[in-house]
Amino acid sequence: MLTQKLYSDSTTMATSSNAMSPMTPTYSMNSMSCVSMPSMNCSPQGASFGSSMLNSGMPGGMAMNGNGMTSSSMGYTTIGSPISNRIRHEMATPMATMNSYGSVGTLGRGDLGGGDTSPNSALQRARADKTYRRSYTHAKPPYSYISLITMAIQNSPQKMLTLSEIYQFIMDLFPFYRQNQQRWQNSIRHSLSFNDCFVKVPRTPDKPGKGSFWSLHPDSGNMFENGCYLRRQKRFKDEKKELIRQTHKSPSHSVDNSNSSEKKSSIQHGDDAHKTHHLDKNPENTLGTMLSIHPSKLDVEQMNLLHSNDLNMHQQHHQQNMSHEELSAMVNRCHPLSLSSDHQAMLHHNPMSHHLKQEPSGFTSSNHPFSINRLLPTAESKADIKMYADMHQYGYNTLSPLPSSVHSHSTIGNDYYNSPLYHTSAGTTSL
DNA sequence: GAATGTTTACGGCCCC
DNA sequence: GGGGCCGTAAACATTC
C-alpha cells in the first residue's frame, strides 16, 4: 500500500481543496514542475519555520502517528525532545496547523471522493494529493546548514565531497535551495570553514580540480544524537584547532591553558569570541578529564589514538601523495558511519557526549523522525518510487522533483519526496 | 573572473 | 541576562 503525505499548509490546502475538482485533469504540475518554477511563492526568508516549514521538507507529517496524533500529542515535543527548542518553539503554531493536517488527511483518504472507495476515487485522491504536494517543494527544510553538509558528506560513498558537490547534493535534495544560491552557499562555505567538525582534505595530484574535499572530523560523529538532524546538540570543537586559534588571536596567550577557559572568554573577540566557550568550558571536555572519568579509559585512548593516527595520515598524505582511493579509505575508516558497532558504541559512550540531551523516546539514528536515514533512499522508498513509476500508465507525470540532468542524487531527490517523510499515516493518502 | 576558503560581525532565538 | 547555536552578510585572500 503506497501512502503519501499531504504537505501543504492550511492556506494552500483550503485553496486547493476549494478550487480543486477531483476530476480536474490538471495534475501535470507535480513536484518537478514546481521546481522549475522560479516564481514559486517561497520567500527566500522562508527561514521562518511557520507552516511553510512544517509543510515542506520538514517531516512534520511524520510527526503524526498512525492514529493521527501529532508528535506533541505523543509527548514528543515536550521537554527533552530531540527536536530543538527553536524548532519546538516554531512548531508550536504549526502544530496547530498540523491538526488541520489530520482532517485533510482524512479528506485525502475518503472524504475527498465523497467517501467513494472505488479505484477511480483512489486515483482522484492521489491526484488531489499531488495538488497539495506541489505547494511544498520550495519551503525551507528544517535542517541547519551544518546538518545539510553532514548529510551530504555522510551520504557520499567516500565520505568526502567538494564544495560544489555539497551544493549539488543540497539542491538535489531540497528544491528550496535552488534559489537564492548566493545567500545559502555563502552560509555553507562559512559553515565549512567555521566549524571544526568539517575537515578540509586537499586534492591529490591525480585528482586535479578546484577546491578541496570536505570531510567530517572523525570525532564529530555524535553531533546529531540519535540521527536527529535538526540541530546539533553540542557544537564540536577541535581542541587542537581551538588552541591554535587562541594562540594566534592572543600572542601573549600562554600555550599552557591550565586556566585558559576563563581567559579565552575574556580575550576572545568577535562572534565566537564573546559568545561561545564551547566544549572547553566544560571540565569534562579536557582530554585529561575525559580519560580520568571515562568508564573505559582504554576505549577512549584507542579512539584518541585512532583519531591522532588519522590526522597524522592526513599529514602524511601531503608528504607521500597518497592516492585518492587510499585517502578515501582512510576517511571511511575513521568515519563514524564506517566505525564498527563497537566504535560507535564508544562514540556514544564518549564522555564528551554525556552531557548531551538524551533522546527520551528511544529514537535511534535509523528511526528518528528527523534522521537523514528517512530522507535517503531505502528499499521501501525505492519500491514506492517504482510504484510511482508504474503510475505513469495512468497519466501521471513523473514525480521526480529533479531535472533529468540530475542523476547523481536523483534517487535521493525522489526519495525525499517519496520517502516515509511524506508517507505518514495521519497525513497520508492510501492509494 | 569565478569559485573557493577564511574571517569578522551582527542579530535572532532558546535554554539555563 | 548570559551562553550557545544558527543564519546571514560582507570583506578579503587564495586558487584555478
Coordinates of C-alpha atoms (C1' of nucleotides) in Angstrom, one line a residue:
Chain A
M1 CA 0.0 0.0 0.0
L2 CA 1.5 3.2 -1.1
T3 CA 1.0 6.2 1.0
Q4 CA 1.7 9.8 0.5
K5 CA 2.0 12.5 3.0
L6 CA 0.0 15.6 2.3
Y7 CA 2.1 18.5 2.8
S8 CA 0.5 21.8 2.1
D9 CA -0.1 24.5 4.5
S10 CA -3.6 25.1 5.7
T11 CA -4.0 28.1 3.5
T12 CA -3.0 26.3 0.4
M13 CA -5.0 23.3 1.4
A14 CA -8.0 25.4 1.7
T15 CA -7.4 27.0 -1.6
S16 CA -6.6 23.7 -3.2
S17 CA -9.5 21.8 -1.8
N18 CA -11.9 24.5 -2.7
A19 CA -10.7 25.0 -6.2
M20 CA -10.0 21.5 -7.0
S21 CA -12.3 19.2 -8.6
P22 CA -11.5 15.6 -8.2
M23 CA -11.8 15.2 -11.9
T24 CA -9.8 18.1 -12.9
P25 CA -7.1 16.8 -15.1
T26 CA -4.6 19.4 -14.0
Y27 CA -2.1 17.2 -12.3
S28 CA 0.7 17.6 -14.7
M29 CA 2.1 20.1 -12.2
N30 CA 4.0 17.9 -9.9
S31 CA 6.9 18.5 -7.8
M32 CA 9.2 18.8 -10.7
S33 CA 7.1 21.4 -12.2
C34 CA 7.3 23.4 -9.1
V35 CA 11.0 23.0 -9.0
S36 CA 11.3 24.5 -12.4
M37 CA 9.1 27.4 -11.4
P38 CA 11.2 30.2 -10.1
S39 CA 8.2 32.1 -9.2
M40 CA 7.2 29.8 -6.5
N41 CA 5.9 31.7 -3.6
C42 CA 8.6 30.6 -1.3
S43 CA 10.2 33.5 0.3
P44 CA 13.9 33.5 0.5
Q45 CA 13.4 34.3 4.0
G46 CA 11.4 31.3 4.4
A47 CA 13.6 30.5 7.3
S48 CA 10.7 31.1 9.4
F49 CA 9.5 27.7 10.2
G50 CA 5.9 28.6 10.1
S51 CA 3.5 26.5 8.3
S52 CA 5.8 26.6 5.3
M53 CA 8.4 24.6 7.2
L54 CA 6.1 22.1 8.6
N55 CA 4.7 21.5 5.2
S56 CA 7.9 21.2 3.4
G57 CA 11.0 19.2 3.8
M58 CA 10.4 19.1 7.5
P59 CA 9.0 15.7 8.3
G60 CA 6.2 17.4 10.1
G61 CA 3.8 15.0 8.7
M62 CA 5.7 12.1 10.1
A63 CA 5.4 13.7 13.4
M64 CA 1.9 12.2 13.3
N65 CA 1.5 8.7 14.1
G66 CA -0.9 6.3 12.5
N67 CA -3.7 7.4 14.8
G68 CA -3.5 10.9 13.5
M69 CA -1.8 12.0 16.7
T70 CA 0.7 14.8 16.4
S71 CA 4.1 14.4 17.8
S72 CA 3.1 16.9 20.5
S73 CA 0.2 14.8 21.5
M74 CA 2.6 12.0 21.8
G75 CA 4.7 14.0 24.1
Y76 CA 7.4 14.1 21.5
T77 CA 7.9 17.8 21.6
T78 CA 7.9 18.1 25.3
I79 CA 11.0 19.0 27.3
G80 CA 13.8 16.8 26.4
S81 CA 12.6 16.3 22.9
P82 CA 15.3 15.8 20.3
I83 CA 13.6 18.5 18.4
S84 CA 15.5 21.6 19.0
N85 CA 14.0 24.1 21.2
R86 CA 13.9 26.5 18.4
I87 CA 12.2 24.1 16.2
R88 CA 9.9 23.2 19.0
H89 CA 9.0 26.8 19.6
E90 CA 8.5 27.5 16.0
M91 CA 6.5 24.4 15.6
A92 CA 4.1 25.4 18.3
T93 CA 1.9 27.3 15.9
P94 CA 2.4 25.0 13.0
M95 CA 1.4 22.2 15.3
A96 CA -2.0 23.7 15.4
T97 CA -1.8 23.6 11.7
M98 CA -0.9 20.0 11.9
N99 CA -4.3 19.4 13.4
S100 CA -5.8 20.6 10.2
Y101 CA -3.5 18.2 8.5
G102 CA -5.3 15.4 10.2
S103 CA -8.5 16.5 8.8
V104 CA -7.0 16.9 5.4
G105 CA -5.5 13.6 5.7
T106 CA -8.9 12.2 6.4
L107 CA -10.1 14.1 3.4
G108 CA -7.5 12.6 1.3
R109 CA -8.4 9.1 2.4
G110 CA -12.0 9.3 1.7
D111 CA -13.9 12.5 2.1
L112 CA -12.4 14.0 -1.0
G113 CA -14.0 11.4 -3.1
G114 CA -17.2 11.7 -1.2
G115 CA -16.5 8.5 0.6
D116 CA -16.1 6.7 -2.6
T117 CA -13.6 3.9 -2.1
S118 CA -13.5 2.8 -5.7
P119 CA -10.3 2.6 -7.6
N120 CA -11.2 5.7 -9.5
S121 CA -11.6 7.6 -6.4
A122 CA -8.2 6.4 -5.3
L123 CA -6.8 7.9 -8.4
Q124 CA -8.6 11.1 -7.7
R125 CA -7.3 11.2 -4.2
A126 CA -3.8 10.6 -5.5
R127 CA -4.2 13.5 -7.9
A128 CA -5.6 15.7 -5.2
D129 CA -2.7 14.6 -3.1
K130 CA -0.3 15.9 -5.6
T131 CA -2.1 19.2 -5.8
Y132 CA -1.4 19.6 -2.2
R133 CA 2.1 18.4 -2.6
R134 CA 3.1 20.9 -5.1
S135 CA 2.9 23.8 -2.6
Y136 CA 5.6 22.5 -0.5
T137 CA 8.5 21.7 -2.7
H138 CA 10.2 25.1 -2.1
A139 CA 9.7 25.6 1.5
K140 CA 12.8 25.7 3.6
P141 CA 13.8 22.4 5.2
P142 CA 14.2 22.5 8.9
Y143 CA 17.7 21.3 8.8
S144 CA 20.6 23.6 9.6
Y145 CA 23.4 24.1 7.1
I146 CA 25.6 22.0 9.2
S147 CA 23.1 19.2 9.1
L148 CA 22.8 19.5 5.4
I149 CA 26.6 19.4 4.9
T150 CA 26.8 16.5 7.2
M151 CA 24.1 14.7 5.3
A152 CA 25.8 15.3 2.0
I153 CA 29.2 14.1 3.3
Q154 CA 27.8 11.1 5.1
N155 CA 25.8 10.1 2.1
S156 CA 28.8 10.2 -0.2
P157 CA 30.5 6.9 -0.9
Q158 CA 33.9 8.2 0.1
K159 CA 32.6 10.3 2.9
M160 CA 34.0 13.4 1.5
L161 CA 32.8 15.9 -1.1
T162 CA 33.9 19.0 -2.8
L163 CA 32.1 22.2 -2.2
S164 CA 30.3 22.1 -5.5
E165 CA 29.2 18.5 -4.8
I166 CA 27.8 19.6 -1.5
Y167 CA 25.9 22.4 -3.2
Q168 CA 24.6 19.9 -5.7
F169 CA 23.5 17.4 -3.1
I170 CA 21.6 20.1 -1.2
M171 CA 19.9 21.4 -4.3
D172 CA 19.1 17.9 -5.4
L173 CA 17.6 17.0 -2.1
F174 CA 15.9 20.3 -1.4
P175 CA 14.4 22.4 -4.2
F176 CA 14.3 25.3 -1.8
Y177 CA 18.0 25.7 -2.3
R178 CA 17.8 26.1 -6.0
Q179 CA 17.0 29.7 -5.5
N180 CA 19.0 32.4 -3.8
Q181 CA 22.0 30.3 -4.2
Q182 CA 24.5 33.1 -3.4
R183 CA 23.0 33.5 0.0
W184 CA 22.9 30.0 1.3
Q185 CA 26.1 28.9 -0.5
N186 CA 27.9 31.6 1.3
S187 CA 26.5 30.2 4.5
I188 CA 27.6 26.8 3.5
R189 CA 31.1 28.0 2.9
H190 CA 31.1 29.8 6.2
S191 CA 29.9 26.7 8.0
L192 CA 32.5 24.6 6.4
S193 CA 35.3 26.9 7.4
F194 CA 34.0 27.9 10.8
N195 CA 33.0 24.6 12.2
D196 CA 35.8 22.3 13.2
C197 CA 33.6 19.3 12.5
F198 CA 34.4 19.8 8.9
V199 CA 37.8 18.9 7.7
K200 CA 39.3 20.1 4.5
V201 CA 41.1 17.3 2.6
P202 CA 43.4 18.6 -0.1
R203 CA 43.1 17.2 -3.5
T204 CA 45.7 14.7 -4.7
P205 CA 47.7 15.3 -7.8
D206 CA 45.8 12.6 -9.6
K207 CA 42.6 14.4 -8.8
P208 CA 43.1 17.9 -10.1
G209 CA 40.4 20.4 -9.8
K210 CA 39.2 23.4 -8.0
G211 CA 38.7 23.3 -4.3
S212 CA 39.4 20.7 -1.7
F213 CA 37.4 17.8 -0.5
W214 CA 35.5 18.3 2.7
S215 CA 35.1 15.5 5.2
L216 CA 33.8 15.1 8.7
H217 CA 36.1 15.3 11.6
P218 CA 36.5 11.7 13.0
D219 CA 35.3 12.8 16.4
S220 CA 32.3 14.8 15.2
G221 CA 30.1 11.8 14.6
N222 CA 27.9 12.3 17.5
M223 CA 26.8 15.8 16.8
F224 CA 23.4 14.7 15.8
E225 CA 22.4 12.5 18.6
N226 CA 20.2 9.6 17.5
G227 CA 20.2 10.7 14.0
C228 CA 18.2 13.9 14.5
Y229 CA 19.5 16.3 12.0
L230 CA 17.5 19.3 13.1
R231 CA 20.2 20.9 15.2
R232 CA 23.3 19.8 16.8
Q233 CA 23.0 19.1 20.4
K234 CA 26.5 20.2 21.0
R235 CA 28.9 22.1 18.9
F236 CA 32.0 20.2 18.0
K237 CA 35.3 21.9 18.6
D238 CA 38.7 20.5 17.7
E239 CA 40.8 21.1 20.7
K240 CA 43.9 21.5 18.6
K241 CA 42.4 23.9 16.2
E242 CA 40.9 25.8 19.1
L243 CA 44.3 26.1 20.7
I244 CA 45.8 27.3 17.6
R245 CA 43.2 29.9 17.2
Q246 CA 43.7 31.1 20.7
T247 CA 47.4 31.2 20.2
H248 CA 47.0 33.3 17.0
K249 CA 44.5 35.6 18.5
S250 CA 46.5 36.5 21.5
P251 CA 50.2 36.1 21.1
S252 CA 50.6 36.7 24.8
H253 CA 48.3 33.9 25.5
S254 CA 50.3 31.1 27.0
V255 CA 50.2 27.7 25.4
D256 CA 49.6 26.5 28.9
N257 CA 45.9 26.7 29.0
S258 CA 45.6 25.4 32.5
N259 CA 43.3 28.3 33.3
S260 CA 42.6 29.2 29.7
S261 CA 38.9 28.6 29.7
E262 CA 38.2 31.8 31.5
K263 CA 40.9 33.7 29.8
K264 CA 39.6 32.7 26.4
S265 CA 36.2 34.1 27.1
S266 CA 37.7 37.4 28.1
I267 CA 40.4 37.6 25.5
Q268 CA 38.4 36.5 22.5
H269 CA 36.6 39.0 20.5
G270 CA 34.0 38.8 17.8
D271 CA 31.2 36.3 17.4
D272 CA 32.6 33.1 18.7
A273 CA 34.8 35.0 21.0
H274 CA 32.4 36.6 23.4
K275 CA 29.5 34.4 22.8
T276 CA 30.9 30.9 23.0
H277 CA 33.1 28.9 25.2
H278 CA 32.3 25.7 23.5
L279 CA 33.4 22.4 24.9
D280 CA 36.4 23.6 26.7
K281 CA 34.2 25.3 29.1
N282 CA 33.0 22.0 30.3
P283 CA 35.6 20.4 32.5
E284 CA 34.6 17.1 31.1
N285 CA 35.9 18.1 27.8
T286 CA 39.5 18.3 28.5
L287 CA 41.3 15.2 27.4
G288 CA 42.7 14.6 30.7
T289 CA 39.4 14.7 32.4
M290 CA 37.9 12.6 29.6
L291 CA 40.4 9.9 30.3
S292 CA 40.1 10.1 34.0
I293 CA 36.3 9.9 34.2
H294 CA 35.6 7.6 31.4
P295 CA 34.5 4.2 32.5
S296 CA 36.5 2.6 29.7
K297 CA 39.7 4.5 29.6
L298 CA 41.3 2.1 27.2
D299 CA 38.5 2.7 24.7
V300 CA 38.8 6.4 24.8
E301 CA 42.5 6.1 24.4
Q302 CA 42.1 3.9 21.5
M303 CA 39.7 6.4 19.9
N304 CA 42.1 9.2 20.5
L305 CA 44.9 7.1 19.1
L306 CA 42.7 6.3 16.1
H307 CA 42.0 10.0 15.7
S308 CA 45.5 11.0 16.0
N309 CA 46.6 8.4 13.6
D310 CA 44.1 9.5 11.1
L311 CA 45.2 13.1 11.5
N312 CA 48.7 12.0 11.0
M313 CA 47.7 10.2 7.9
H314 CA 46.2 13.4 6.7
Q315 CA 49.5 15.0 7.0
Q316 CA 51.3 12.0 5.6
H317 CA 49.0 12.3 2.7
H318 CA 50.6 15.5 1.8
Q319 CA 54.0 14.2 2.0
Q320 CA 53.6 10.9 0.3
N321 CA 51.0 11.8 -2.3
M322 CA 48.6 9.2 -1.0
S323 CA 46.2 8.2 -3.7
H324 CA 42.7 9.5 -3.6
E325 CA 41.4 6.0 -3.0
E326 CA 43.8 5.5 -0.1
L327 CA 42.7 8.7 1.3
S328 CA 39.1 7.8 0.9
A329 CA 39.7 4.5 2.6
M330 CA 41.3 6.4 5.4
V331 CA 38.4 8.8 5.8
N332 CA 36.0 5.9 5.6
R333 CA 37.8 4.0 8.2
C334 CA 37.7 6.8 10.7
H335 CA 34.3 8.0 9.8
P336 CA 31.6 7.4 12.3
L337 CA 29.4 5.7 9.8
S338 CA 32.2 3.4 9.0
L339 CA 33.0 2.6 12.5
S340 CA 32.3 -0.8 13.9
S341 CA 29.4 -1.2 16.2
D342 CA 31.9 -1.2 19.0
H343 CA 33.4 2.0 17.9
Q344 CA 30.0 3.5 17.5
A345 CA 29.2 2.4 20.9
M346 CA 32.3 4.0 22.1
L347 CA 31.3 7.2 20.5
H348 CA 28.0 7.1 22.3
H349 CA 29.9 6.4 25.5
N350 CA 32.3 9.2 24.9
P351 CA 32.2 11.5 27.9
M352 CA 32.0 14.4 25.5
S353 CA 28.5 13.3 24.8
H354 CA 27.5 12.5 28.3
H355 CA 26.2 16.0 28.8
L356 CA 24.2 15.9 25.6
K357 CA 20.5 15.7 25.9
Q358 CA 19.5 12.2 25.7
E359 CA 16.7 11.0 23.5
P360 CA 13.9 10.2 25.8
S361 CA 11.8 8.5 23.3
G362 CA 14.2 5.8 22.3
F363 CA 14.8 7.1 18.8
T364 CA 17.8 5.9 17.0
S365 CA 19.7 7.2 14.0
S366 CA 17.7 4.8 11.9
N367 CA 14.2 5.6 13.2
H368 CA 14.4 9.2 14.3
P369 CA 11.8 11.3 12.5
F370 CA 14.4 13.8 11.5
S371 CA 17.0 11.4 10.7
I372 CA 18.8 11.6 7.4
N373 CA 18.0 7.9 7.1
R374 CA 14.5 8.8 6.4
L375 CA 15.4 11.1 3.6
L376 CA 17.8 9.0 1.8
P377 CA 16.9 6.0 -0.2
T378 CA 15.6 2.9 1.4
A379 CA 14.4 -0.3 -0.1
E380 CA 10.9 0.6 0.9
S381 CA 11.0 4.1 -0.6
K382 CA 12.6 2.7 -3.7
A383 CA 9.8 0.4 -4.0
D384 CA 7.5 3.3 -3.7
I385 CA 9.3 5.0 -6.5
K386 CA 8.8 2.0 -8.6
M387 CA 5.1 2.1 -7.9
Y388 CA 5.1 5.8 -8.7
A389 CA 6.8 5.0 -12.0
D390 CA 4.1 2.4 -12.6
M391 CA 1.5 5.1 -12.2
H392 CA 2.7 6.7 -15.4
Q393 CA 0.4 4.4 -17.2
Y394 CA -2.4 6.2 -15.5
G395 CA -1.4 9.5 -17.0
Y396 CA 0.6 10.8 -14.0
N397 CA 3.6 12.8 -14.8
T398 CA 6.8 11.8 -13.2
L399 CA 7.0 12.6 -9.6
S400 CA 10.7 13.3 -9.8
P401 CA 11.4 16.7 -8.4
L402 CA 14.7 16.7 -10.1
P403 CA 15.7 17.8 -13.5
S404 CA 16.5 14.9 -15.8
S405 CA 20.0 16.2 -16.0
V406 CA 20.5 15.5 -12.3
H407 CA 21.3 11.9 -11.9
S408 CA 23.8 11.7 -9.2
H409 CA 21.4 12.2 -6.5
S410 CA 18.2 11.8 -8.3
T411 CA 17.1 8.9 -6.3
I412 CA 17.7 10.8 -3.2
G413 CA 15.7 13.6 -4.5
N414 CA 12.9 11.3 -5.3
D415 CA 13.1 9.7 -2.0
Y416 CA 12.9 13.0 -0.3
Y417 CA 9.5 13.5 -1.7
N418 CA 8.5 9.9 -1.7
S419 CA 10.2 8.7 1.4
P420 CA 8.5 7.9 4.6
L421 CA 8.9 11.5 5.5
Y422 CA 5.8 12.1 3.3
H423 CA 4.3 8.7 3.9
T424 CA 2.9 9.2 7.3
S425 CA -0.4 7.8 8.2
A426 CA -2.3 10.7 9.5
G427 CA -1.4 13.0 6.6
T428 CA -1.3 10.4 4.0
T429 CA -3.5 9.0 1.3
S430 CA -3.6 5.4 0.7
L431 CA -3.5 4.5 -2.9
Chain B
dG1 C1' 37.0 36.4 -13.3
dA2 C1' 34.8 32.9 -10.9
dA3 C1' 35.0 29.6 -7.5
dT4 C1' 36.6 28.6 -3.2
dG5 C1' 38.0 29.5 1.5
dT6 C1' 38.6 32.5 5.8
dT7 C1' 37.3 35.7 9.0
dT8 C1' 34.6 39.1 11.3
dA9 C1' 30.3 40.9 12.6
dC10 C1' 25.6 41.1 13.9
dG11 C1' 21.1 39.6 15.2
dG12 C1' 17.5 36.0 16.3
dC13 C1' 16.2 32.5 19.1
dC14 C1' 16.2 29.4 23.0
dC15 C1' 17.8 27.5 27.4
dC16 C1' 19.6 28.0 31.9
Chain C
dG1 C1' 20.9 38.4 31.2
dG2 C1' 24.5 35.3 29.6
dG3 C1' 25.7 31.5 26.9
dG4 C1' 25.2 28.8 22.9
dC5 C1' 23.7 27.7 18.2
dC6 C1' 22.5 29.3 13.9
dG7 C1' 21.8 32.2 9.7
dT8 C1' 23.2 35.9 7.0
dA9 C1' 26.2 39.4 5.2
dA10 C1' 30.4 41.1 3.8
dA11 C1' 35.2 41.8 3.1
dC12 C1' 39.2 39.7 1.8
dA13 C1' 42.5 36.2 0.3
dT14 C1' 43.6 32.2 -2.4
dT15 C1' 43.2 29.1 -6.2
dC16 C1' 42.1 27.5 -10.8

